[in-house]
Amino acid sequence: MIRMCSIISKHLSLKLRSMAFYGWPISQCQSATTPLSVQLADGIRIVDIRLGIKNEHLFAYHGQFPQRTAFQSILSDLHAFLTAPSSARETVVVTIKQEDFASQSPVKFSALVRQEIEAGSGGKGMWFLANHVPTLGEVRGKAILLSRFGGDGAGWEGGLEGMGIHPTSWPDSSREIFSWTCKDVLVRTQDWCVAPVSYTATDP
């Protein structure tokens, strides 16, 4: 069962990757030579997706830096992986976070995520959208949505209970472990991503 797993990871590890190819030295975490399709083939099963709204569509961002990738392209890569004969029994945890929350409504962002999922490759059927920790059998061949964005659940089937696993709290870059409950499952999380490192223009 997925609820019995401990997923040990950091922002740049081989367990979790983000769509963060541009913005060195602040926002770049991966090389542009390792797109999502390559990461999935290499064994990545948790993908940290940060999105912002541009021209009424969703695009990948990391902080203020655009990552030159449309959400529809990300959906296409996920669908290709989850339907390929060699990986059709796999599952991928997809965290989605709004990066432009200071300028865009969370309600609008939530609606666009739902609309683009429904219109994208695989449609809504590719996703596990319930707000509980599933068994592995429930999610083979699917992407598990971990929604780190706001909104009131409007438009989602089941409202807040139908927009994926929805953490009740998520401190920004907390060095300390924090806990939250997803139904009957206690989840302990550490998300410390702001490292005390100074960069100079001479760094590679």
Coordinates of C-alpha atoms in Angstrom, one line a residue:
M1 CA 0.0 0.0 0.0
I2 CA 1.2 3.5 -0.8
R3 CA 0.3 4.6 2.7
M4 CA 3.0 2.3 4.1
C5 CA 5.8 3.9 2.0
S6 CA 8.4 6.3 3.1
I7 CA 9.5 8.5 0.2
I8 CA 12.8 10.0 1.1
S9 CA 13.7 12.8 -1.3
K10 CA 15.1 16.2 -1.8
H11 CA 14.5 18.8 -4.5
L12 CA 17.4 17.5 -6.8
S13 CA 17.2 13.8 -5.9
L14 CA 16.5 10.8 -8.1
K15 CA 13.2 10.4 -6.3
L16 CA 11.6 13.7 -7.0
R17 CA 12.2 16.1 -9.9
S18 CA 10.7 19.5 -10.8
M19 CA 10.3 21.1 -14.2
A20 CA 13.1 23.6 -13.5
F21 CA 15.4 23.8 -16.4
Y22 CA 16.0 27.5 -16.6
G23 CA 16.8 30.4 -14.2
W24 CA 20.4 29.6 -13.0
P25 CA 21.5 30.2 -10.3
I26 CA 18.2 30.7 -8.5
S27 CA 15.6 28.5 -10.1
Q28 CA 17.4 25.9 -12.3
C29 CA 17.4 22.4 -10.8
Q30 CA 17.8 20.2 -13.8
S31 CA 19.6 20.2 -17.2
A32 CA 17.5 20.9 -20.2
T33 CA 18.9 17.6 -21.6
T34 CA 16.8 15.7 -19.1
P35 CA 13.1 16.5 -20.0
L36 CA 10.2 14.9 -18.2
S37 CA 10.1 11.9 -20.6
V38 CA 13.8 11.1 -19.8
Q39 CA 13.2 11.6 -16.0
L40 CA 10.3 9.1 -16.1
A41 CA 12.3 6.6 -18.1
D42 CA 15.2 7.0 -15.5
G43 CA 12.9 6.0 -12.6
I44 CA 11.5 9.3 -11.4
R45 CA 8.0 8.7 -9.9
I46 CA 7.3 12.0 -8.1
V47 CA 7.2 15.1 -10.2
D48 CA 7.0 18.6 -8.7
I49 CA 5.0 20.8 -11.1
R50 CA 4.9 24.6 -10.5
L51 CA 2.5 26.4 -12.9
G52 CA 1.5 29.9 -13.7
I53 CA -1.2 31.4 -16.0
K54 CA -0.1 33.0 -19.3
N55 CA -2.6 33.9 -22.0
E56 CA -5.3 32.0 -20.2
H57 CA -3.3 28.8 -20.3
L58 CA -1.0 27.0 -17.8
F59 CA 2.8 27.0 -18.2
A60 CA 5.6 25.6 -16.0
Y61 CA 7.3 28.1 -13.8
H62 CA 9.8 27.9 -11.0
G63 CA 9.4 31.0 -8.9
Q64 CA 9.3 33.9 -11.3
F65 CA 11.2 32.1 -14.0
P66 CA 9.3 30.5 -17.0
Q67 CA 10.3 27.0 -17.8
R68 CA 9.2 27.1 -21.5
T69 CA 6.9 24.2 -21.1
A70 CA 3.1 24.1 -21.4
F71 CA 1.1 22.1 -19.0
Q72 CA -0.4 20.3 -22.0
S73 CA 3.1 19.1 -22.9
I74 CA 3.6 17.7 -19.4
L75 CA 0.3 15.9 -19.7
S76 CA 1.3 14.4 -23.0
D77 CA 4.6 13.1 -21.5
L78 CA 2.8 11.6 -18.5
H79 CA 0.2 9.9 -20.7
A80 CA 2.8 8.5 -23.0
F81 CA 4.7 7.0 -20.1
L82 CA 1.6 5.6 -18.3
T83 CA 0.3 3.9 -21.5
A84 CA 3.5 2.5 -22.8
P85 CA 3.6 -1.3 -22.5
S86 CA 6.8 -1.3 -20.4
S87 CA 5.4 1.2 -17.8
A88 CA 1.6 0.9 -18.0
R89 CA 1.5 -0.6 -14.4
E90 CA 3.5 2.2 -12.9
T91 CA 2.1 5.2 -11.1
V92 CA 3.4 8.8 -10.8
V93 CA 2.7 11.2 -8.0
V94 CA 2.3 14.7 -9.5
T95 CA 2.3 17.7 -7.1
I96 CA 0.9 20.8 -8.6
K97 CA 1.6 24.2 -7.0
Q98 CA 0.5 27.7 -8.1
E99 CA 3.5 30.0 -8.6
D100 CA 1.7 33.1 -9.5
F101 CA -0.6 33.2 -6.5
A102 CA 0.3 36.8 -5.8
S103 CA -1.2 38.0 -9.0
Q104 CA -3.7 35.4 -10.1
S105 CA -6.8 34.1 -8.3
P106 CA -6.5 30.6 -6.8
V107 CA -10.1 29.9 -8.0
K108 CA -9.1 30.7 -11.6
F109 CA -6.0 28.6 -11.3
S110 CA -7.9 25.7 -9.9
A111 CA -10.4 25.9 -12.7
L112 CA -7.7 26.0 -15.3
V113 CA -6.0 22.9 -13.8
R114 CA -9.2 21.0 -14.1
Q115 CA -10.0 22.2 -17.6
E116 CA -6.5 21.4 -18.9
I117 CA -6.5 18.0 -17.3
E118 CA -9.9 17.2 -18.9
A119 CA -8.7 18.5 -22.3
G120 CA -5.2 17.0 -22.2
S121 CA -3.8 13.6 -23.1
G122 CA -5.5 10.9 -21.2
G123 CA -8.2 13.2 -19.9
K124 CA -9.5 12.9 -16.4
G125 CA -9.3 9.1 -16.6
M126 CA -5.6 9.2 -16.3
W127 CA -5.8 10.7 -12.8
F128 CA -6.5 9.5 -9.3
L129 CA -8.4 12.5 -8.0
A130 CA -9.8 11.3 -4.7
N131 CA -8.7 12.9 -1.4
H132 CA -7.3 9.8 0.2
V133 CA -4.1 7.8 0.1
P134 CA -4.7 4.9 -2.3
T135 CA -3.6 1.4 -2.6
L136 CA -1.1 0.6 -5.4
G137 CA -3.8 -1.4 -7.1
E138 CA -6.0 1.7 -7.4
V139 CA -3.5 3.8 -9.2
R140 CA -1.5 1.5 -11.6
G141 CA -1.4 3.3 -14.9
K142 CA -2.5 6.6 -13.3
A143 CA -1.1 9.9 -12.1
I144 CA -1.9 10.7 -8.4
L145 CA -2.7 14.4 -8.0
L146 CA -1.3 16.1 -4.9
S147 CA -2.9 19.5 -5.1
R148 CA -0.9 22.2 -3.4
F149 CA -3.1 25.0 -4.7
G150 CA -6.2 26.7 -3.4
G151 CA -9.7 27.2 -4.6
D152 CA -13.0 26.0 -3.2
G153 CA -13.3 22.9 -5.3
A154 CA -15.8 24.5 -7.7
G155 CA -16.1 22.5 -10.9
W156 CA -14.3 19.5 -9.6
E157 CA -16.4 16.3 -9.2
G158 CA -16.8 16.0 -5.5
G159 CA -15.6 19.5 -4.8
L160 CA -12.5 19.6 -2.5
E161 CA -12.8 15.8 -2.2
G162 CA -12.3 15.4 -5.9
M163 CA -9.2 17.6 -6.6
G164 CA -6.7 15.1 -5.5
I165 CA -4.9 14.6 -2.2
H166 CA -5.2 18.0 -0.6
P167 CA -2.8 18.7 2.3
T168 CA -4.3 20.7 5.1
S169 CA -1.1 22.7 5.6
W170 CA 2.3 23.1 3.9
P171 CA 4.8 25.5 5.4
D172 CA 7.0 27.2 2.9
S173 CA 10.5 25.7 3.1
S174 CA 10.3 24.4 6.6
R175 CA 13.4 22.8 8.0
E176 CA 11.3 21.1 10.6
I177 CA 9.1 18.1 9.8
F178 CA 5.4 18.9 9.7
S179 CA 2.4 16.6 9.9
W180 CA -1.0 16.6 8.3
T181 CA -3.8 14.0 8.1
C182 CA -5.3 12.6 4.9
K183 CA -8.4 10.9 6.2
D184 CA -7.1 8.1 8.5
V185 CA -3.4 8.4 7.3
L186 CA -0.9 10.6 9.2
V187 CA 1.5 12.1 6.7
R188 CA 4.8 13.5 7.9
T189 CA 6.6 15.8 5.5
Q190 CA 9.8 17.9 5.2
D191 CA 10.1 20.4 2.4
W192 CA 13.2 22.4 3.1
C193 CA 14.2 23.9 -0.2
V194 CA 15.8 27.3 0.5
A195 CA 19.4 26.3 1.0
P196 CA 21.7 28.8 2.8
V197 CA 24.1 29.0 -0.2
S198 CA 25.5 32.1 -2.0
Y199 CA 26.2 32.0 -5.7
T200 CA 28.4 34.3 -7.7
A201 CA 28.5 35.1 -11.4
T202 CA 31.5 32.8 -11.8
D203 CA 29.6 29.6 -10.7
P204 CA 29.1 27.1 -13.6

